[in-house]
Amino acid sequence: MSWTVYLSGEIHTDWRERIERGCADAGLELTFYGPVTDHAASDDCGVAILGPEGKPFWKDHLGAGVNAIRTRSLLEASDVVVVRFGEQYRQWNAAFDAGYAAALGKPLITLHPEEHDHALKEVDRAALVVAREPEQVVDVLRYVLDGTLPARPQA
Amino acid sequence: MSWTVYLSGEIHTDWRERIERGCADAGLELTFYGPVTDHAASDDCGVAILGPEGKPFWKDHLGAGVNAIRTRSLLEASDVVVVRFGEQYRQWNAAFDAGYAAALGKPLITLHPEEHDHALKEVDRAALVVAREPEQVVDVLRYVLDGTLPARPQA
Amino acid sequence: MSWTVYLSGEIHTDWRERIERGCADAGLELTFYGPVTDHAASDDCGVAILGPEGKPFWKDHLGAGVNAIRTRSLLEASDVVVVRFGEQYRQWNAAFDAGYAAALGKPLITLHPEEHDHALKEVDRAALVVAREPEQVVDVLRYVLDGTLPARPQA
Amino acid sequence: MSWTVYLSGEIHTDWRERIERGCADAGLELTFYGPVTDHAASDDCGVAILGPEGKPFWKDHLGAGVNAIRTRSLLEASDVVVVRFGEQYRQWNAAFDAGYAAALGKPLITLHPEEHDHALKEVDRAALVVAREPEQVVDVLRYVLDGTLPARPQA
Amino acid sequence: MSWTVYLSGEIHTDWRERIERGCADAGLELTFYGPVTDHAASDDCGVAILGPEGKPFWKDHLGAGVNAIRTRSLLEASDVVVVRFGEQYRQWNAAFDAGYAAALGKPLITLHPEEHDHALKEVDRAALVVAREPEQVVDVLRYVLDGTLPARPQA
Amino acid sequence: MSWTVYLSGEIHTDWRERIERGCADAGLELTFYGPVTDHAASDDCGVAILGPEGKPFWKDHLGAGVNAIRTRSLLEASDVVVVRFGEQYRQWNAAFDAGYAAALGKPLITLHPEEHDHALKEVDRAALVVAREPEQVVDVLRYVLDGTLPARPQA
Amino acid sequence: MSWTVYLSGEIHTDWRERIERGCADAGLELTFYGPVTDHAASDDCGVAILGPEGKPFWKDHLGAGVNAIRTRSLLEASDVVVVRFGEQYRQWNAAFDAGYAAALGKPLITLHPEEHDHALKEVDRAALVVAREPEQVVDVLRYVLDGTLPARPQA
Amino acid sequence: MSWTVYLSGEIHTDWRERIERGCADAGLELTFYGPVTDHAASDDCGVAILGPEGKPFWKDHLGAGVNAIRTRSLLEASDVVVVRFGEQYRQWNAAFDAGYAAALGKPLITLHPEEHDHALKEVDRAALVVAREPEQVVDVLRYVLDGTLPARPQA
C-alpha cells in the first residue's frame, strides 16, 4: 500500500516541513497532500481567476470554491488525515476538515498544544491519535508503515 | 415529509429558543435536535457516569465519548443542519459538526455575524444558506416546508 | 410501503394537478413532493429572506441555495421521481434533477412530447418509463401500487 | 494524485481543445475524459452496432445505451467534472451530467456565458466554480494542482 | 422493528399464500411484498399503459420498465428476501433478484426442491437459509421475530 | 428520534434485564433488540426447522444462518450497540458484533470487567464508552436521550 | 482509464475467446476477468482443497464459497459486465451475476439469442446493451474506448 | 487485478510465513498485509511515541489508537481477509476484525482447528471458506488467482 497523508490546518509555522523531512529521513515512502499554503494566493484565487468581486463575502466565496476543489479531492484521496491547531487564529477550517474526515471514516491524527485540549475535546475524541509535536506524527507514521518504534527518548 | 433540524454550536445565547419559537409561531411541524446545552453537564457527563479520572485530558475524553453518542446520532438523523458561530470562544466543535454534516451531504445553514465571514469562508462555502439572524433561519425553514415568504420587512 | 413521488420540472401547466387528481380518483395512497411552483417566490426567496443583493448572479445564487434545501431533501426522500419537460424554456433544472435522481438510483419517469425525444435521449435512457401524458403516469403508479391496469382505451 | 477531468456538454465549439491545450502549455499532468464528440457517430452508434431499428425513439434508445457505458464510467472515474453550456441547443444532456456529478459529490465547474445565468441558477449553485471562458478553467486546474495563480491580466 | 419480507420468483403455485397464511396463523406482524403475480398483467403492463409496440422485444422492454419501478423499490425496502425456484421455467428473473438482493446485503432465503441444488449452488451460497417448503420459511420467520421453534415434527 | 439499542454478547447473566429495567424506571422511551438468548434454541434452530444434519459443523452452520437473519437485521436497525463480555467463555460472537457495528459506524458501548481490559483494547478503542456495570449503560442512555446526569453516587 | 470487463455466464462455447480476440485485433487495451471456466475444477474446488464432503449439497456449498471469492472480487473490480446466456442449461448463476452487477450500478451488457428475449426481459431491462453476437460486444467496447464505429456491414 | 490479502489474528505461530511462502512457491503475485506482529511493540507503541501514561487502561487505549491506523487502513485496502484463531488466548481482536471485514463485504476466510468450530459458528457463517491449515489457504488463493487445483493429496 502506497500511503497518502493529508496535512490540514495551521499554515504559519513549519510543522508540515518537519513532518515531511522526518518521514524522508526515516525512509518512509508516502505522499503528502494539503491545501495551498500561500496565504495570499489562497485568499485571492477566486477573484484572480474569475474576475473582481465587490463584496468581500463574495470574493471569499469565489476563492473558497476554487480551494475546495483541491482540498476536498485530496482529503478524500488520503489514507490518513493530520489536523494541526496552532496557537493563534480561530482555525475553523481545520476543525471543519477534521469533521469532514471523521464522517468519511478516515483515520485522524490531531496535533496541538495541551492548552487547546478542552476546547478540542470533541475533535480529539474522533481522532485515533492526539500528538503534541510533529516528530510524534513522524513516529506514528513510521510505526504504521514499518512497525518500528523510535529509539530516541521521548520528550 | 416530517422534517428534523439539528441545531449545532454556540450554547450561551438564546438563538435555539428564537428559532424554535419562531417555527412554532409559524405553525411549522418540525422536530429540533441538538447537543446537551447544559454546559456543566456536558463537561462532566463522562466522569459523573463512569467514575473519576485524574487527568483533565481523559476526563474530557470520557465526556466527549458520551456526548458523541448523542450528537452524531441526532446529526445523522437530521434533514437540515444549522450551525451557529457566536461572538466568543473558539467553537471548534461547531466547525467540526459543519464538516461532518457536509461530508454526509446534509443541507447546511450557517448562522453568524459578518465579522466572522473571512474566517468561516470555507465553512460557508459548504453551506446552502448563510444567515445572520435566527429569524432568517425560521424564514428559510418556513419557505422550505410551506413555500411562503415573509411579509415582514427584512433587516 | 407508503409511496412518495417527486414531481420535478415544468411549472406552467397543470400536469401536477392532473397526476395528483388522477391518483386521488384511483384511490392510491401516496404523497407528492415537488419544488415551490410559485415562480416569483422561487426566484425571490433568497433576497426576500437574506436581504437584497446587487448583482443578479448572486441574487440567483442565494435563491438557488434556499430552494436546494427543499428540492434535494424531498427528491432524496422520494421513492419515484417524475420529470416533466414542457414545450418551452430550457428547463435545465429538470434535466439536472433527472441526473441527480439517476445517480441516486431512484426509479425515474420522464414525461414529455415526442418532439423532445431526440434531445432527451440520454435522459430517457436513464428512465424506466417515458410517458407522454400525465394520465399515463397515473396508470403507471396505479399498476406499481395495486397491480391493476387501466380499463379505458389508451390514447 | 493523478488528476482526471471529465469535460461534458457542448460539442460544436473548440472549448475542449482550448482547455486541453492550455493545461498542456501549463505543464499540468492530468487526463481528460469526455463523451464521443463525433455527433454522427454518437447518434448512430446503437444501430450501427446492434442493427437497424424502425422507430427513431428506439434508435435513439439503442445509441444512448451504448453511449452511457462510456459516459457514466468516465464521469464516475473523474476527479473533477466540467460542464459546458453553449449558446445553442437545449443541452439537456449537459444538465443531466451536472446533476449526476452533483449527486456523486464530484467537484463541479460550470462554463457558460452570462446570458444563461438565470436559467442555470440551480445548476450553478451545485458547482464550486462558474467560469466564463475555457482559459479560466485552465487557471482553476493549475491552481488546484500547483497552487499557482495566473500572471496575465484577467478578461 | 416492523419486518418486511419480499417474496420473489415463481408465480404458478400457492407458495406465497402458504407463507402468508402460516405467518398470520403464527401471529407474526410482518408485511409481505412481491411482484405483480397476475402473469398477463405483468406481461402487458407496458403497452396497456404506454401504447402498442410492434416488436415483441420492445413490448417486453416497456413492460419490464414498469414492473421494475415496483419490484426494485419493494425489494430495496425489504428486510428479508425470499426467492422461490419452482420446477418449471427458466426463472432468470428470480436469480436476478437473488443477485440484486445479495449485492445489497439483504438476508436471503432460497426456497426450492433438491433437484435444483447443483444448478443453484452459487445462489444458495449467497443465502443464509436454503428451505424446501414454504412452512420452513414460516418457521424461520417465527424464530427470527419471536425466538420460538416449531413444536410440530419436521418433514 | 425513537432510539433503538442492540444488546449483544453474554447470555448467562441478567445484564440485559438490568439495563432494560433501569431504562424503564428512568422513563426512557427506547426499544431494545438482541439475539435469541435461549441457548438451546439458538443452537438448535437450524436443524429444528430445516431438518437433521449429521456433522456438527453443518448443524452449527445451519443454525448460524438462521440466527444471522435476526442478529444482522436488528443490529443494522439499531442506533446504539452495547456489547457485553462476561467472565467466561470465548465470546467471539460478541467481538464479531462489535467489529460489525464499528464498520457500520454505529456508536458502540462495551461492558466488561477490568480484567478483560488488555485483551479487549482494540475493541474498546472502537467504542465511545467502556462501562463496567449495566447501570452505567442506563446512565449513558438517560444522558443521551434526556441530558440528565445521575443523582446517585457513582460506584 | 484502463478498462476491465467481466465476462459472466455460459462456459461451453467460445464466446469469451471471440470477444477477447476481437478486442485484441482492434488494438483495444483492456483486461478481461471471469469465473474459472474449467467446469470440473469449478465443481470440485471445494472438496479438492478443503477435504471430502459426503452430501452433494455441502460439496457444492464448499465449492461455491471458493468460487465466490474469485467471482465477486473480480466482478466488483470490473468497469463493464457482460453476461452471456447460451442455448442450454438453466444458467441461474449468470442471472445472479447480472442482478449483482445491476445492484452495484455496473454498466451491463447481455448477450443471448432472440429466443430468450421474453424470459430475460427483466434482466435485459437492467442492461445498457442487449447483443446477439460476441462481435457486437467487441464493437461496443471499441466504440466505448475509442469512439470508432465498425466499417463492416452488420449481420 | 493485483490481489491483496490481509492476515489477521494469532501472532504466536508461523501461519503467516507458511501462507506467504506457499504463495511465493506457487508463483502467485499478491501482497500480504497484517498487523504489527511484534507483540511488545504492538503493546507499547502508544506510550513509546506519545509519552508515558499511568493507568494501564489508557496505555492500552493510546496503543490501540496507533495500531488502528495501520490495521483498519490495510484491512479496508485488502481484497481478501484471512482470520486465524489459534489454540490459546481470547483473540477478541481477531473476531473483531472478522466482523469488521464482514460488514465491509470483504471475502472472508477463517482458519482454525475443529475444536473451535462451535464457538466460532457465527464467525464461520460469515466466511466464504473455513480452512484448517495454512496450506489450504494457499490452495484457495492459487485457485482464486489461477484457477488451478492442488495435485498433492489432501490431508
PDB file of N, CA and C in Angstrom, chain D residues 107-143:
ATOM      1  N   PRO D 107     -16.571  17.422  -7.480  1.00  0.00           N
ATOM      2  CA  PRO D 107     -16.396  18.860  -7.664  1.00  0.00           C
ATOM      3  C   PRO D 107     -16.798  19.245  -9.093  1.00  0.00           C
ATOM      4  N   LEU D 108     -17.656  20.252  -9.194  1.00  0.00           N
ATOM      5  CA  LEU D 108     -18.274  20.601 -10.466  1.00  0.00           C
ATOM      6  C   LEU D 108     -17.884  22.021 -10.851  1.00  0.00           C
ATOM      7  N   ILE D 109     -17.485  22.185 -12.111  1.00  0.00           N
ATOM      8  CA  ILE D 109     -17.222  23.502 -12.684  1.00  0.00           C
ATOM      9  C   ILE D 109     -18.187  23.684 -13.844  1.00  0.00           C
ATOM     10  N   THR D 110     -18.966  24.764 -13.827  1.00  0.00           N
ATOM     11  CA  THR D 110     -19.790  25.046 -14.997  1.00  0.00           C
ATOM     12  C   THR D 110     -19.110  26.132 -15.822  1.00  0.00           C
ATOM     13  N   LEU D 111     -19.400  26.112 -17.098  1.00  0.00           N
ATOM     14  CA  LEU D 111     -18.750  27.028 -18.052  1.00  0.00           C
ATOM     15  C   LEU D 111     -19.801  27.502 -19.028  1.00  0.00           C
ATOM     16  N   HIS D 112     -20.187  28.765 -18.939  1.00  0.00           N
ATOM     17  CA  HIS D 112     -21.249  29.266 -19.820  1.00  0.00           C
ATOM     18  C   HIS D 112     -21.248  30.787 -19.820  1.00  0.00           C
ATOM     19  N   PRO D 113     -21.827  31.380 -20.862  1.00  0.00           N
ATOM     20  CA  PRO D 113     -21.934  32.849 -20.911  1.00  0.00           C
ATOM     21  C   PRO D 113     -22.967  33.354 -19.907  1.00  0.00           C
ATOM     22  N   GLU D 114     -22.862  34.624 -19.575  1.00  0.00           N
ATOM     23  CA  GLU D 114     -23.767  35.230 -18.587  1.00  0.00           C
ATOM     24  C   GLU D 114     -25.240  35.124 -18.971  1.00  0.00           C
ATOM     25  N   GLU D 115     -25.515  35.094 -20.253  1.00  0.00           N
ATOM     26  CA  GLU D 115     -26.917  35.088 -20.654  1.00  0.00           C
ATOM     27  C   GLU D 115     -27.675  33.873 -20.132  1.00  0.00           C
ATOM     28  N   HIS D 116     -26.961  32.825 -19.785  1.00  0.00           N
ATOM     29  CA  HIS D 116     -27.637  31.630 -19.259  1.00  0.00           C
ATOM     30  C   HIS D 116     -27.712  31.620 -17.738  1.00  0.00           C
ATOM     31  N   ASP D 117     -27.229  32.656 -17.091  1.00  0.00           N
ATOM     32  CA  ASP D 117     -27.117  32.619 -15.631  1.00  0.00           C
ATOM     33  C   ASP D 117     -28.433  32.283 -14.930  1.00  0.00           C
ATOM     34  N   HIS D 118     -29.488  32.968 -15.335  1.00  0.00           N
ATOM     35  CA  HIS D 118     -30.733  32.755 -14.599  1.00  0.00           C
ATOM     36  C   HIS D 118     -31.275  31.333 -14.834  1.00  0.00           C
ATOM     37  N   ALA D 119     -31.217  30.901 -16.079  1.00  0.00           N
ATOM     38  CA  ALA D 119     -31.741  29.561 -16.384  1.00  0.00           C
ATOM     39  C   ALA D 119     -30.913  28.459 -15.739  1.00  0.00           C
ATOM     40  N   LEU D 120     -29.660  28.744 -15.471  1.00  0.00           N
ATOM     41  CA  LEU D 120     -28.776  27.730 -14.895  1.00  0.00           C
ATOM     42  C   LEU D 120     -28.548  27.911 -13.400  1.00  0.00           C
ATOM     43  N   LYS D 121     -29.389  28.702 -12.734  1.00  0.00           N
ATOM     44  CA  LYS D 121     -29.040  29.051 -11.357  1.00  0.00           C
ATOM     45  C   LYS D 121     -28.970  27.848 -10.422  1.00  0.00           C
ATOM     46  N   GLU D 122     -29.844  26.870 -10.584  1.00  0.00           N
ATOM     47  CA  GLU D 122     -29.773  25.684  -9.720  1.00  0.00           C
ATOM     48  C   GLU D 122     -28.531  24.847 -10.046  1.00  0.00           C
ATOM     49  N   VAL D 123     -28.201  24.767 -11.319  1.00  0.00           N
ATOM     50  CA  VAL D 123     -27.003  24.008 -11.705  1.00  0.00           C
ATOM     51  C   VAL D 123     -25.758  24.709 -11.167  1.00  0.00           C
ATOM     52  N   ASP D 124     -25.698  26.018 -11.345  1.00  0.00           N
ATOM     53  CA  ASP D 124     -24.543  26.775 -10.858  1.00  0.00           C
ATOM     54  C   ASP D 124     -24.411  26.681  -9.332  1.00  0.00           C
ATOM     55  N   ARG D 125     -25.544  26.628  -8.629  1.00  0.00           N
ATOM     56  CA  ARG D 125     -25.483  26.557  -7.159  1.00  0.00           C
ATOM     57  C   ARG D 125     -24.824  25.258  -6.690  1.00  0.00           C
ATOM     58  N   ALA D 126     -24.912  24.225  -7.528  1.00  0.00           N
ATOM     59  CA  ALA D 126     -24.293  22.941  -7.186  1.00  0.00           C
ATOM     60  C   ALA D 126     -22.828  22.888  -7.591  1.00  0.00           C
ATOM     61  N   ALA D 127     -22.358  23.941  -8.282  1.00  0.00           N
ATOM     62  CA  ALA D 127     -20.969  23.967  -8.755  1.00  0.00           C
ATOM     63  C   ALA D 127     -20.073  24.680  -7.752  1.00  0.00           C
ATOM     64  N   LEU D 128     -18.805  24.325  -7.754  1.00  0.00           N
ATOM     65  CA  LEU D 128     -17.835  25.045  -6.924  1.00  0.00           C
ATOM     66  C   LEU D 128     -17.254  26.247  -7.658  1.00  0.00           C
ATOM     67  N   VAL D 129     -17.305  26.207  -8.981  1.00  0.00           N
ATOM     68  CA  VAL D 129     -16.815  27.330  -9.783  1.00  0.00           C
ATOM     69  C   VAL D 129     -17.747  27.518 -10.976  1.00  0.00           C
ATOM     70  N   VAL D 130     -18.075  28.774 -11.280  1.00  0.00           N
ATOM     71  CA  VAL D 130     -18.782  29.116 -12.516  1.00  0.00           C
ATOM     72  C   VAL D 130     -17.818  29.929 -13.365  1.00  0.00           C
ATOM     73  N   ALA D 131     -17.398  29.369 -14.485  1.00  0.00           N
ATOM     74  CA  ALA D 131     -16.422  30.041 -15.343  1.00  0.00           C
ATOM     75  C   ALA D 131     -17.096  30.538 -16.612  1.00  0.00           C
ATOM     76  N   ARG D 132     -16.467  31.554 -17.217  1.00  0.00           N
ATOM     77  CA  ARG D 132     -16.997  32.126 -18.469  1.00  0.00           C
ATOM     78  C   ARG D 132     -16.182  31.678 -19.675  1.00  0.00           C
ATOM     79  N   GLU D 133     -14.909  31.445 -19.456  1.00  0.00           N
ATOM     80  CA  GLU D 133     -14.007  31.138 -20.566  1.00  0.00           C
ATOM     81  C   GLU D 133     -13.206  29.866 -20.252  1.00  0.00           C
ATOM     82  N   PRO D 134     -12.902  29.095 -21.271  1.00  0.00           N
ATOM     83  CA  PRO D 134     -12.095  27.878 -21.057  1.00  0.00           C
ATOM     84  C   PRO D 134     -10.771  28.173 -20.370  1.00  0.00           C
ATOM     85  N   GLU D 135     -10.205  29.357 -20.627  1.00  0.00           N
ATOM     86  CA  GLU D 135      -8.923  29.686 -20.025  1.00  0.00           C
ATOM     87  C   GLU D 135      -9.045  29.831 -18.503  1.00  0.00           C
ATOM     88  N   GLN D 136     -10.216  30.206 -18.053  1.00  0.00           N
ATOM     89  CA  GLN D 136     -10.413  30.271 -16.600  1.00  0.00           C
ATOM     90  C   GLN D 136     -10.422  28.865 -15.995  1.00  0.00           C
ATOM     91  N   VAL D 137     -10.959  27.927 -16.754  1.00  0.00           N
ATOM     92  CA  VAL D 137     -10.922  26.536 -16.272  1.00  0.00           C
ATOM     93  C   VAL D 137      -9.471  26.059 -16.184  1.00  0.00           C
ATOM     94  N   VAL D 138      -8.675  26.425 -17.169  1.00  0.00           N
ATOM     95  CA  VAL D 138      -7.239  26.087 -17.122  1.00  0.00           C
ATOM     96  C   VAL D 138      -6.608  26.691 -15.867  1.00  0.00           C
ATOM     97  N   ASP D 139      -6.924  27.944 -15.603  1.00  0.00           N
ATOM     98  CA  ASP D 139      -6.348  28.612 -14.425  1.00  0.00           C
ATOM     99  C   ASP D 139      -6.785  27.924 -13.128  1.00  0.00           C
ATOM    100  N   VAL D 140      -8.046  27.538 -13.084  1.00  0.00           N
ATOM    101  CA  VAL D 140      -8.518  26.828 -11.886  1.00  0.00           C
ATOM    102  C   VAL D 140      -7.756  25.528 -11.724  1.00  0.00           C
ATOM    103  N   LEU D 141      -7.610  24.774 -12.806  1.00  0.00           N
ATOM    104  CA  LEU D 141      -6.925  23.480 -12.696  1.00  0.00           C
ATOM    105  C   LEU D 141      -5.452  23.676 -12.314  1.00  0.00           C
ATOM    106  N   ARG D 142      -4.816  24.706 -12.857  1.00  0.00           N
ATOM    107  CA  ARG D 142      -3.427  24.966 -12.486  1.00  0.00           C
ATOM    108  C   ARG D 142      -3.305  25.291 -11.002  1.00  0.00           C
ATOM    109  N   TYR D 143      -4.210  26.125 -10.524  1.00  0.00           N
ATOM    110  CA  TYR D 143      -4.176  26.442  -9.088  1.00  0.00           C
ATOM    111  C   TYR D 143      -4.435  25.182  -8.247  1.00  0.00           C
TER     112      TYR D 143
END
